[in-house]
Amino acid sequence: MYETLEAIFKTVMQYGVMAMEFVGLIVIIQTGVICFIGYLRGNDQIRIRLAEGISTALLFKMGGEVLRTVIVRTWDELAILGAIIVLRGMLTFLLHWEIRSEKRENAISAEEHRRHEKEVQEAR
């Protein structure tokens, strides 16, 4: 009975890992297509949207890696999974930092544009 439960648990975890990885893949593809179309249309907010989409996809992929740790059998596999999780975590952190910087720059640019427009109107 123990072997049967273990086999069922392992199968459920493997499907869970595949589902999380698949959702991450779909998010990346969807974001890439939407951002490519936005780029062709000249949208200025593409970098932020692309970074947010990639960050979301990385979180799904990390979720799959965390689930995979449940069925790891050896220390070597655990070390590899740990390295993957750390690298994806660092990428996610860097993407969030880039998003914050880009949003801050956009806010500053918008404020400067508003001031300039106000000065032009006052000069008339």
Tab-separated table of N, CA, C and O in Angstrom:
chain	number	residue	atom	x	y	z
A	1	MET	N	0.829	-1.197	0.000
A	1	MET	CA	0.000	0.000	0.000
A	1	MET	C	0.876	1.264	0.000
A	1	MET	O	0.539	2.239	-0.662
A	2	TYR	N	1.961	1.231	0.771
A	2	TYR	CA	2.855	2.379	0.836
A	2	TYR	C	3.421	2.708	-0.537
A	2	TYR	O	3.499	3.883	-0.922
A	3	GLU	N	3.826	1.683	-1.287
A	3	GLU	CA	4.389	1.891	-2.615
A	3	GLU	C	3.359	2.509	-3.561
A	3	GLU	O	3.681	3.357	-4.386
A	4	THR	N	2.110	2.087	-3.433
A	4	THR	CA	1.040	2.618	-4.275
A	4	THR	C	0.811	4.100	-3.983
A	4	THR	O	0.705	4.917	-4.901
A	5	LEU	N	0.733	4.449	-2.699
A	5	LEU	CA	0.552	5.853	-2.322
A	5	LEU	C	1.732	6.700	-2.779
A	5	LEU	O	1.559	7.837	-3.249
A	6	GLU	N	2.937	6.161	-2.657
A	6	GLU	CA	4.118	6.889	-3.099
A	6	GLU	C	4.089	7.110	-4.611
A	6	GLU	O	4.407	8.201	-5.095
A	7	ALA	N	3.670	6.101	-5.368
A	7	ALA	CA	3.581	6.229	-6.819
A	7	ALA	C	2.530	7.268	-7.208
A	7	ALA	O	2.754	8.084	-8.114
A	8	ILE	N	1.392	7.265	-6.523
A	8	ILE	CA	0.336	8.240	-6.797
A	8	ILE	C	0.829	9.644	-6.473
A	8	ILE	O	0.648	10.588	-7.258
A	9	PHE	N	1.472	9.792	-5.307
A	9	PHE	CA	2.004	11.093	-4.899
A	9	PHE	C	3.021	11.609	-5.909
A	9	PHE	O	2.985	12.776	-6.307
A	10	LYS	N	3.926	10.744	-6.336
A	10	LYS	CA	4.956	11.136	-7.296
A	10	LYS	C	4.319	11.555	-8.624
A	10	LYS	O	4.717	12.561	-9.217
A	11	THR	N	3.315	10.824	-9.069
A	11	THR	CA	2.629	11.154	-10.318
A	11	THR	C	1.922	12.506	-10.218
A	11	THR	O	2.014	13.338	-11.125
A	12	VAL	N	1.232	12.730	-9.100
A	12	VAL	CA	0.534	14.002	-8.898
A	12	VAL	C	1.542	15.153	-8.881
A	12	VAL	O	1.308	16.207	-9.502
A	13	MET	N	2.663	14.976	-8.217
A	13	MET	CA	3.691	16.026	-8.165
A	13	MET	C	4.263	16.291	-9.551
A	13	MET	O	4.479	17.444	-9.927
A	14	GLN	N	4.515	15.233	-10.312
A	14	GLN	CA	5.065	15.422	-11.655
A	14	GLN	C	4.092	16.193	-12.546
A	14	GLN	O	4.497	17.071	-13.305
A	15	TYR	N	2.799	15.871	-12.447
A	15	TYR	CA	1.808	16.616	-13.210
A	15	TYR	C	1.699	18.058	-12.716
A	15	TYR	O	1.510	18.981	-13.512
A	16	GLY	N	1.831	18.259	-11.421
A	16	GLY	CA	1.826	19.621	-10.878
A	16	GLY	C	2.998	20.434	-11.399
A	16	GLY	O	2.844	21.601	-11.777
A	17	VAL	N	4.185	19.816	-11.430
A	17	VAL	CA	5.376	20.485	-11.957
A	17	VAL	C	5.171	20.835	-13.425
A	17	VAL	O	5.439	21.967	-13.854
A	18	MET	N	4.670	19.875	-14.190
A	18	MET	CA	4.439	20.131	-15.617
A	18	MET	C	3.410	21.239	-15.817
A	18	MET	O	3.565	22.078	-16.710
A	19	ALA	N	2.371	21.265	-14.987
A	19	ALA	CA	1.343	22.302	-15.105
A	19	ALA	C	1.930	23.683	-14.821
A	19	ALA	O	1.670	24.643	-15.561
A	20	MET	N	2.726	23.797	-13.754
A	20	MET	CA	3.339	25.086	-13.417
A	20	MET	C	4.296	25.537	-14.529
A	20	MET	O	4.291	26.706	-14.915
A	21	GLU	N	5.105	24.619	-15.031
A	21	GLU	CA	6.034	24.954	-16.114
A	21	GLU	C	5.262	25.369	-17.370
A	21	GLU	O	5.647	26.299	-18.069
A	22	PHE	N	4.167	24.692	-17.661
A	22	PHE	CA	3.365	24.992	-18.839
A	22	PHE	C	2.738	26.384	-18.720
A	22	PHE	O	2.741	27.156	-19.679
A	23	VAL	N	2.216	26.709	-17.545
A	23	VAL	CA	1.621	28.038	-17.345
A	23	VAL	C	2.689	29.113	-17.526
A	23	VAL	O	2.447	30.144	-18.162
A	24	GLY	N	3.894	28.880	-16.985
A	24	GLY	CA	4.989	29.828	-17.182
A	24	GLY	C	5.319	30.017	-18.649
A	24	GLY	O	5.540	31.137	-19.123
A	25	LEU	N	5.333	28.925	-19.397
A	25	LEU	CA	5.597	28.988	-20.832
A	25	LEU	C	4.517	29.782	-21.558
A	25	LEU	O	4.814	30.630	-22.401
A	26	ILE	N	3.259	29.534	-21.221
A	26	ILE	CA	2.146	30.249	-21.849
A	26	ILE	C	2.240	31.747	-21.549
A	26	ILE	O	2.024	32.591	-22.435
A	27	VAL	N	2.580	32.091	-20.306
A	27	VAL	CA	2.707	33.513	-19.935
A	27	VAL	C	3.809	34.180	-20.752
A	27	VAL	O	3.637	35.299	-21.252
A	28	ILE	N	4.934	33.493	-20.927
A	28	ILE	CA	6.037	34.067	-21.706
A	28	ILE	C	5.620	34.275	-23.160
A	28	ILE	O	5.859	35.334	-23.742
A	29	ILE	N	4.983	33.269	-23.737
A	29	ILE	CA	4.561	33.379	-25.139
A	29	ILE	C	3.532	34.499	-25.307
A	29	ILE	O	3.640	35.330	-26.218
A	30	GLN	N	2.528	34.519	-24.425
A	30	GLN	CA	1.484	35.543	-24.505
A	30	GLN	C	2.087	36.940	-24.359
A	30	GLN	O	1.781	37.853	-25.128
A	31	THR	N	2.951	37.103	-23.379
A	31	THR	CA	3.579	38.400	-23.157
A	31	THR	C	4.426	38.808	-24.350
A	31	THR	O	4.394	39.968	-24.776
A	32	GLY	N	5.181	37.853	-24.901
A	32	GLY	CA	6.009	38.156	-26.068
A	32	GLY	C	5.190	38.614	-27.257
A	32	GLY	O	5.537	39.595	-27.918
A	33	VAL	N	4.088	37.941	-27.527
A	33	VAL	CA	3.236	38.308	-28.663
A	33	VAL	C	2.616	39.682	-28.440
A	33	VAL	O	2.644	40.552	-29.323
A	34	ILE	N	2.054	39.898	-27.238
A	34	ILE	CA	1.418	41.186	-26.935
A	34	ILE	C	2.434	42.330	-27.027
A	34	ILE	O	2.155	43.389	-27.594
A	35	CYS	N	3.628	42.106	-26.485
A	35	CYS	CA	4.644	43.161	-26.506
A	35	CYS	C	5.183	43.392	-27.913
A	35	CYS	O	5.494	44.532	-28.276
A	36	PHE	N	5.278	42.343	-28.715
A	36	PHE	CA	5.721	42.529	-30.097
A	36	PHE	C	4.715	43.375	-30.865
A	36	PHE	O	5.097	44.299	-31.596
A	37	ILE	N	3.439	43.085	-30.693
A	37	ILE	CA	2.398	43.878	-31.344
A	37	ILE	C	2.449	45.323	-30.846
A	37	ILE	O	2.349	46.270	-31.634
A	38	GLY	N	2.617	45.488	-29.527
A	38	GLY	CA	2.735	46.838	-28.975
A	38	GLY	C	3.949	47.574	-29.497
A	38	GLY	O	3.904	48.783	-29.750
A	39	TYR	N	5.043	46.856	-29.677
A	39	TYR	CA	6.258	47.469	-30.232
A	39	TYR	C	6.004	47.959	-31.652
A	39	TYR	O	6.427	49.065	-32.017
A	40	LEU	N	5.328	47.138	-32.439
A	40	LEU	CA	5.020	47.543	-33.816
A	40	LEU	C	4.118	48.768	-33.852
A	40	LEU	O	4.207	49.578	-34.775
A	41	ARG	N	3.266	48.913	-32.849
A	41	ARG	CA	2.356	50.064	-32.776
A	41	ARG	C	3.012	51.283	-32.129
A	41	ARG	O	2.405	52.347	-32.043
A	42	GLY	N	4.228	51.125	-31.621
A	42	GLY	CA	4.943	52.250	-31.036
A	42	GLY	C	4.574	52.543	-29.586
A	42	GLY	O	4.734	53.669	-29.129
A	43	ASN	N	4.111	51.555	-28.856
A	43	ASN	CA	3.738	51.738	-27.453
A	43	ASN	C	4.990	51.975	-26.609
A	43	ASN	O	5.969	51.240	-26.715
A	44	ASP	N	4.948	52.995	-25.762
A	44	ASP	CA	6.099	53.341	-24.926
A	44	ASP	C	6.241	52.470	-23.680
A	44	ASP	O	7.311	52.418	-23.088
A	45	GLN	N	5.189	51.800	-23.279
A	45	GLN	CA	5.193	51.034	-22.033
A	45	GLN	C	5.569	49.565	-22.241
A	45	GLN	O	5.382	48.748	-21.345
A	46	ILE	N	6.131	49.213	-23.377
A	46	ILE	CA	6.427	47.824	-23.706
A	46	ILE	C	7.459	47.221	-22.763
A	46	ILE	O	7.320	46.082	-22.333
A	47	ARG	N	8.487	47.970	-22.430
A	47	ARG	CA	9.541	47.418	-21.561
A	47	ARG	C	8.980	46.998	-20.215
A	47	ARG	O	9.332	45.942	-19.691
A	48	ILE	N	8.126	47.828	-19.649
A	48	ILE	CA	7.538	47.498	-18.348
A	48	ILE	C	6.658	46.268	-18.470
A	48	ILE	O	6.745	45.346	-17.656
A	49	ARG	N	5.828	46.245	-19.483
A	49	ARG	CA	4.908	45.110	-19.653
A	49	ARG	C	5.670	43.815	-19.896
A	49	ARG	O	5.322	42.766	-19.359
A	50	LEU	N	6.715	43.873	-20.709
A	50	LEU	CA	7.522	42.681	-20.982
A	50	LEU	C	8.219	42.195	-19.715
A	50	LEU	O	8.218	40.995	-19.416
A	51	ALA	N	8.800	43.113	-18.957
A	51	ALA	CA	9.473	42.735	-17.714
A	51	ALA	C	8.493	42.130	-16.713
A	51	ALA	O	8.812	41.142	-16.041
A	52	GLU	N	7.290	42.704	-16.606
A	52	GLU	CA	6.290	42.160	-15.687
A	52	GLU	C	5.847	40.761	-16.124
A	52	GLU	O	5.685	39.870	-15.287
A	53	GLY	N	5.684	40.556	-17.424
A	53	GLY	CA	5.283	39.242	-17.923
A	53	GLY	C	6.358	38.194	-17.688
A	53	GLY	O	6.074	37.067	-17.262
A	54	ILE	N	7.603	38.556	-17.955
A	54	ILE	CA	8.703	37.621	-17.728
A	54	ILE	C	8.826	37.310	-16.247
A	54	ILE	O	9.057	36.159	-15.857
A	55	SER	N	8.662	38.311	-15.401
A	55	SER	CA	8.726	38.105	-13.959
A	55	SER	C	7.628	37.146	-13.490
A	55	SER	O	7.885	36.237	-12.696
A	56	THR	N	6.419	37.332	-14.000
A	56	THR	CA	5.318	36.433	-13.643
A	56	THR	C	5.606	35.017	-14.106
A	56	THR	O	5.391	34.057	-13.367
A	57	ALA	N	6.118	34.876	-15.330
A	57	ALA	CA	6.449	33.551	-15.847
A	57	ALA	C	7.530	32.893	-15.001
A	57	ALA	O	7.451	31.689	-14.706
A	58	LEU	N	8.531	33.658	-14.593
A	58	LEU	CA	9.587	33.108	-13.740
A	58	LEU	C	9.035	32.623	-12.401
A	58	LEU	O	9.499	31.623	-11.860
A	59	LEU	N	8.055	33.328	-11.872
A	59	LEU	CA	7.453	32.892	-10.614
A	59	LEU	C	6.735	31.554	-10.783
A	59	LEU	O	6.814	30.680	-9.909
A	60	PHE	N	6.045	31.364	-11.894
A	60	PHE	CA	5.418	30.067	-12.156
A	60	PHE	C	6.471	28.981	-12.314
A	60	PHE	O	6.321	27.870	-11.796
A	61	LYS	N	7.547	29.295	-13.039
A	61	LYS	CA	8.610	28.309	-13.230
A	61	LYS	C	9.282	27.973	-11.897
A	61	LYS	O	9.612	26.816	-11.647
A	62	MET	N	9.460	28.974	-11.025
A	62	MET	CA	10.022	28.700	-9.698
A	62	MET	C	9.075	27.844	-8.875
A	62	MET	O	9.516	26.974	-8.119
A	63	GLY	N	7.776	28.081	-9.017
A	63	GLY	CA	6.798	27.241	-8.331
A	63	GLY	C	6.931	25.789	-8.754
A	63	GLY	O	6.850	24.871	-7.917
A	64	GLY	N	7.155	25.551	-10.029
A	64	GLY	CA	7.383	24.197	-10.519
A	64	GLY	C	8.642	23.591	-9.930
A	64	GLY	O	8.662	22.408	-9.563
A	65	GLU	N	9.689	24.402	-9.800
A	65	GLU	CA	10.937	23.896	-9.207
A	65	GLU	C	10.748	23.553	-7.730
A	65	GLU	O	11.288	22.565	-7.242
A	66	VAL	N	9.993	24.377	-7.028
A	66	VAL	CA	9.733	24.093	-5.610
A	66	VAL	C	8.950	22.789	-5.478
A	66	VAL	O	9.247	21.961	-4.619
A	67	LEU	N	7.958	22.598	-6.332
A	67	LEU	CA	7.224	21.326	-6.313
A	67	LEU	C	8.148	20.161	-6.631
A	67	LEU	O	8.014	19.077	-6.053
A	68	ARG	N	9.075	20.373	-7.532
A	68	ARG	CA	10.005	19.301	-7.911
A	68	ARG	C	10.879	18.871	-6.738
A	68	ARG	O	11.295	17.721	-6.664
A	69	THR	N	11.148	19.789	-5.807
A	69	THR	CA	11.981	19.424	-4.654
A	69	THR	C	11.318	18.351	-3.792
A	69	THR	O	11.998	17.637	-3.067
A	70	VAL	N	10.002	18.229	-3.877
A	70	VAL	CA	9.291	17.226	-3.079
A	70	VAL	C	9.649	15.812	-3.527
A	70	VAL	O	9.686	14.893	-2.712
A	71	ILE	N	9.940	15.631	-4.808
A	71	ILE	CA	10.194	14.278	-5.326
A	71	ILE	C	11.669	14.019	-5.614
A	71	ILE	O	12.014	13.033	-6.249
A	72	VAL	N	12.550	14.880	-5.137
A	72	VAL	CA	13.984	14.705	-5.338
A	72	VAL	C	14.471	13.536	-4.487
A	72	VAL	O	14.069	13.379	-3.335
A	73	ARG	N	15.335	12.730	-5.070
A	73	ARG	CA	15.846	11.540	-4.381
A	73	ARG	C	17.289	11.663	-3.902
A	73	ARG	O	17.671	11.018	-2.954
A	74	THR	N	18.114	12.474	-4.575
A	74	THR	CA	19.538	12.538	-4.213
A	74	THR	C	19.939	13.972	-3.889
A	74	THR	O	19.266	14.936	-4.271
A	75	TRP	N	21.073	14.084	-3.205
A	75	TRP	CA	21.590	15.401	-2.846
A	75	TRP	C	22.045	16.170	-4.084
A	75	TRP	O	21.962	17.404	-4.126
A	76	ASP	N	22.547	15.446	-5.092
A	76	ASP	CA	22.964	16.112	-6.329
A	76	ASP	C	21.777	16.790	-7.010
A	76	ASP	O	21.881	17.929	-7.471
A	77	GLU	N	20.658	16.085	-7.092
A	77	GLU	CA	19.454	16.669	-7.689
A	77	GLU	C	18.989	17.875	-6.884
A	77	GLU	O	18.581	18.885	-7.453
A	78	LEU	N	19.059	17.768	-5.552
A	78	LEU	CA	18.640	18.877	-4.698
A	78	LEU	C	19.549	20.091	-4.893
A	78	LEU	O	19.070	21.236	-4.942
A	79	ALA	N	20.857	19.858	-5.044
A	79	ALA	CA	21.802	20.966	-5.269
A	79	ALA	C	21.502	21.665	-6.596
A	79	ALA	O	21.510	22.898	-6.678
A	80	ILE	N	21.227	20.891	-7.629
A	80	ILE	CA	20.915	21.474	-8.932
A	80	ILE	C	19.622	22.280	-8.855
A	80	ILE	O	19.550	23.412	-9.349
A	81	LEU	N	18.593	21.717	-8.226
A	81	LEU	CA	17.323	22.436	-8.081
A	81	LEU	C	17.511	23.705	-7.258
A	81	LEU	O	16.939	24.748	-7.569
A	82	GLY	N	18.311	23.619	-6.203
A	82	GLY	CA	18.579	24.805	-5.385
A	82	GLY	C	19.249	25.897	-6.188
A	82	GLY	O	18.901	27.077	-6.081
A	83	ALA	N	20.214	25.521	-7.033
A	83	ALA	CA	20.898	26.506	-7.876
A	83	ALA	C	19.924	27.138	-8.870
A	83	ALA	O	19.957	28.357	-9.095
A	84	ILE	N	19.050	26.326	-9.449
A	84	ILE	CA	18.063	26.852	-10.395
A	84	ILE	C	17.131	27.834	-9.696
A	84	ILE	O	16.829	28.907	-10.220
A	85	ILE	N	16.679	27.475	-8.504
A	85	ILE	CA	15.772	28.353	-7.749
A	85	ILE	C	16.468	29.670	-7.407
A	85	ILE	O	15.877	30.744	-7.542
A	86	VAL	N	17.723	29.599	-6.985
A	86	VAL	CA	18.460	30.820	-6.651
A	86	VAL	C	18.633	31.705	-7.883
A	86	VAL	O	18.404	32.926	-7.826
A	87	LEU	N	19.004	31.107	-9.007
A	87	LEU	CA	19.185	31.897	-10.235
A	87	LEU	C	17.884	32.536	-10.688
A	87	LEU	O	17.851	33.718	-11.047
A	88	ARG	N	16.797	31.778	-10.656
A	88	ARG	CA	15.510	32.341	-11.063
A	88	ARG	C	15.054	33.420	-10.077
A	88	ARG	O	14.452	34.413	-10.474
A	89	GLY	N	15.346	33.219	-8.805
A	89	GLY	CA	15.015	34.243	-7.814
A	89	GLY	C	15.777	35.527	-8.066
A	89	GLY	O	15.222	36.623	-7.964
A	90	MET	N	17.067	35.405	-8.400
A	90	MET	CA	17.875	36.584	-8.702
A	90	MET	C	17.350	37.296	-9.950
A	90	MET	O	17.283	38.525	-9.980
A	91	LEU	N	16.978	36.525	-10.967
A	91	LEU	CA	16.411	37.126	-12.172
A	91	LEU	C	15.124	37.871	-11.860
A	91	LEU	O	14.899	38.982	-12.349
A	92	THR	N	14.276	37.262	-11.042
A	92	THR	CA	13.019	37.908	-10.667
A	92	THR	C	13.291	39.204	-9.912
A	92	THR	O	12.662	40.232	-10.178
A	93	PHE	N	14.247	39.176	-8.979
A	93	PHE	CA	14.613	40.384	-8.233
A	93	PHE	C	15.105	41.476	-9.178
A	93	PHE	O	14.689	42.639	-9.077
A	94	LEU	N	15.976	41.116	-10.118
A	94	LEU	CA	16.498	42.102	-11.060
A	94	LEU	C	15.397	42.663	-11.957
A	94	LEU	O	15.387	43.862	-12.249
A	95	LEU	N	14.472	41.812	-12.358
A	95	LEU	CA	13.358	42.297	-13.177
A	95	LEU	C	12.478	43.268	-12.400
A	95	LEU	O	12.053	44.291	-12.933
A	96	HIS	N	12.204	42.960	-11.135
A	96	HIS	CA	11.405	43.875	-10.321
A	96	HIS	C	12.128	45.202	-10.124
A	96	HIS	O	11.503	46.262	-10.140
A	97	TRP	N	13.426	45.150	-9.944
A	97	TRP	CA	14.213	46.370	-9.814
A	97	TRP	C	14.129	47.192	-11.102
A	97	TRP	O	13.952	48.413	-11.062
A	98	GLU	N	14.249	46.527	-12.250
A	98	GLU	CA	14.147	47.206	-13.543
A	98	GLU	C	12.764	47.819	-13.733
A	98	GLU	O	12.645	48.952	-14.222
A	99	ILE	N	11.723	47.100	-13.337
A	99	ILE	CA	10.353	47.614	-13.458
A	99	ILE	C	10.187	48.879	-12.622
A	99	ILE	O	9.645	49.879	-13.086
A	100	ARG	N	10.659	48.833	-11.368
A	100	ARG	CA	10.555	50.015	-10.498
A	100	ARG	C	11.319	51.191	-11.085
A	100	ARG	O	10.829	52.322	-11.091
A	101	SER	N	12.524	50.942	-11.602
A	101	SER	CA	13.327	52.020	-12.187
A	101	SER	C	12.637	52.613	-13.409
A	101	SER	O	12.585	53.832	-13.568
A	102	GLU	N	12.093	51.755	-14.255
A	102	GLU	CA	11.419	52.225	-15.469
A	102	GLU	C	10.175	53.031	-15.118
A	102	GLU	O	9.916	54.085	-15.708
A	103	LYS	N	9.401	52.564	-14.148
A	103	LYS	CA	8.201	53.300	-13.737
A	103	LYS	C	8.571	54.652	-13.145
A	103	LYS	O	7.903	55.652	-13.391
A	104	ARG	N	9.646	54.693	-12.360
A	104	ARG	CA	10.098	55.945	-11.772
A	104	ARG	C	10.526	56.923	-12.867
A	104	ARG	O	10.162	58.092	-12.836
A	105	GLU	N	11.276	56.426	-13.861
A	105	GLU	CA	11.699	57.281	-14.966
A	105	GLU	C	10.509	57.795	-15.762
A	105	GLU	O	10.480	58.960	-16.161
A	106	ASN	N	9.526	56.929	-15.989
A	106	ASN	CA	8.321	57.352	-16.716
A	106	ASN	C	7.550	58.415	-15.935
A	106	ASN	O	7.032	59.369	-16.522
A	107	ALA	N	7.480	58.259	-14.618
A	107	ALA	CA	6.773	59.243	-13.795
A	107	ALA	C	7.508	60.589	-13.834
A	107	ALA	O	6.878	61.645	-13.933
A	108	ILE	N	8.825	60.550	-13.777
A	108	ILE	CA	9.612	61.788	-13.838
A	108	ILE	C	9.432	62.454	-15.197
A	108	ILE	O	9.234	63.670	-15.283
A	109	SER	N	9.470	61.669	-16.258
A	109	SER	CA	9.287	62.215	-17.608
A	109	SER	C	7.901	62.829	-17.764
A	109	SER	O	7.757	63.902	-18.364
A	110	ALA	N	6.890	62.160	-17.241
A	110	ALA	CA	5.527	62.682	-17.335
A	110	ALA	C	5.403	63.992	-16.559
A	110	ALA	O	4.754	64.940	-17.017
A	111	GLU	N	6.027	64.056	-15.394
A	111	GLU	CA	5.974	65.281	-14.583
A	111	GLU	C	6.694	66.424	-15.298
A	111	GLU	O	6.201	67.556	-15.319
A	112	GLU	N	7.843	66.141	-15.900
A	112	GLU	CA	8.568	67.174	-16.641
A	112	GLU	C	7.749	67.644	-17.839
A	112	GLU	O	7.728	68.835	-18.147
A	113	HIS	N	7.076	66.731	-18.493
A	113	HIS	CA	6.237	67.086	-19.635
A	113	HIS	C	5.087	67.986	-19.184
A	113	HIS	O	4.775	68.981	-19.844
A	114	ARG	N	4.465	67.659	-18.054
A	114	ARG	CA	3.378	68.490	-17.524
A	114	ARG	C	3.867	69.885	-17.171
A	114	ARG	O	3.201	70.885	-17.446
A	115	ARG	N	5.053	69.988	-16.539
A	115	ARG	CA	5.613	71.290	-16.188
A	115	ARG	C	5.896	72.121	-17.431
A	115	ARG	O	5.622	73.314	-17.467
A	116	HIS	N	6.461	71.472	-18.435
A	116	HIS	CA	6.768	72.168	-19.678
A	116	HIS	C	5.483	72.686	-20.335
A	116	HIS	O	5.445	73.836	-20.793
A	117	GLU	N	4.453	71.846	-20.375
A	117	GLU	CA	3.171	72.258	-20.959
A	117	GLU	C	2.583	73.445	-20.170
A	117	GLU	O	2.051	74.375	-20.751
A	118	LYS	N	2.716	73.389	-18.848
A	118	LYS	CA	2.184	74.475	-18.016
A	118	LYS	C	2.954	75.765	-18.278
A	118	LYS	O	2.372	76.838	-18.373
A	119	GLU	N	4.281	75.671	-18.407
A	119	GLU	CA	5.090	76.853	-18.701
A	119	GLU	C	4.754	77.443	-20.052
A	119	GLU	O	4.707	78.671	-20.216
A	120	VAL	N	4.509	76.598	-21.030
A	120	VAL	CA	4.140	77.068	-22.378
A	120	VAL	C	2.806	77.810	-22.321
A	120	VAL	O	2.645	78.869	-22.927
A	121	GLN	N	1.848	77.253	-21.590
A	121	GLN	CA	0.546	77.893	-21.471
A	121	GLN	C	0.630	79.228	-20.731
A	121	GLN	O	-0.049	80.177	-21.076
A	122	GLU	N	1.462	79.277	-19.684
A	122	GLU	CA	1.607	80.512	-18.920
A	122	GLU	C	2.316	81.589	-19.740
A	122	GLU	O	2.081	82.778	-19.560
A	123	ALA	N	3.210	81.162	-20.638
A	123	ALA	CA	3.956	82.116	-21.460
A	123	ALA	C	3.046	82.778	-22.492
A	123	ALA	O	3.341	83.866	-22.973
A	124	ARG	N	1.961	82.154	-22.828
A	124	ARG	CA	1.030	82.718	-23.845
A	124	ARG	C	0.234	83.765	-23.243
A	124	ARG	O	-0.158	84.619	-22.936
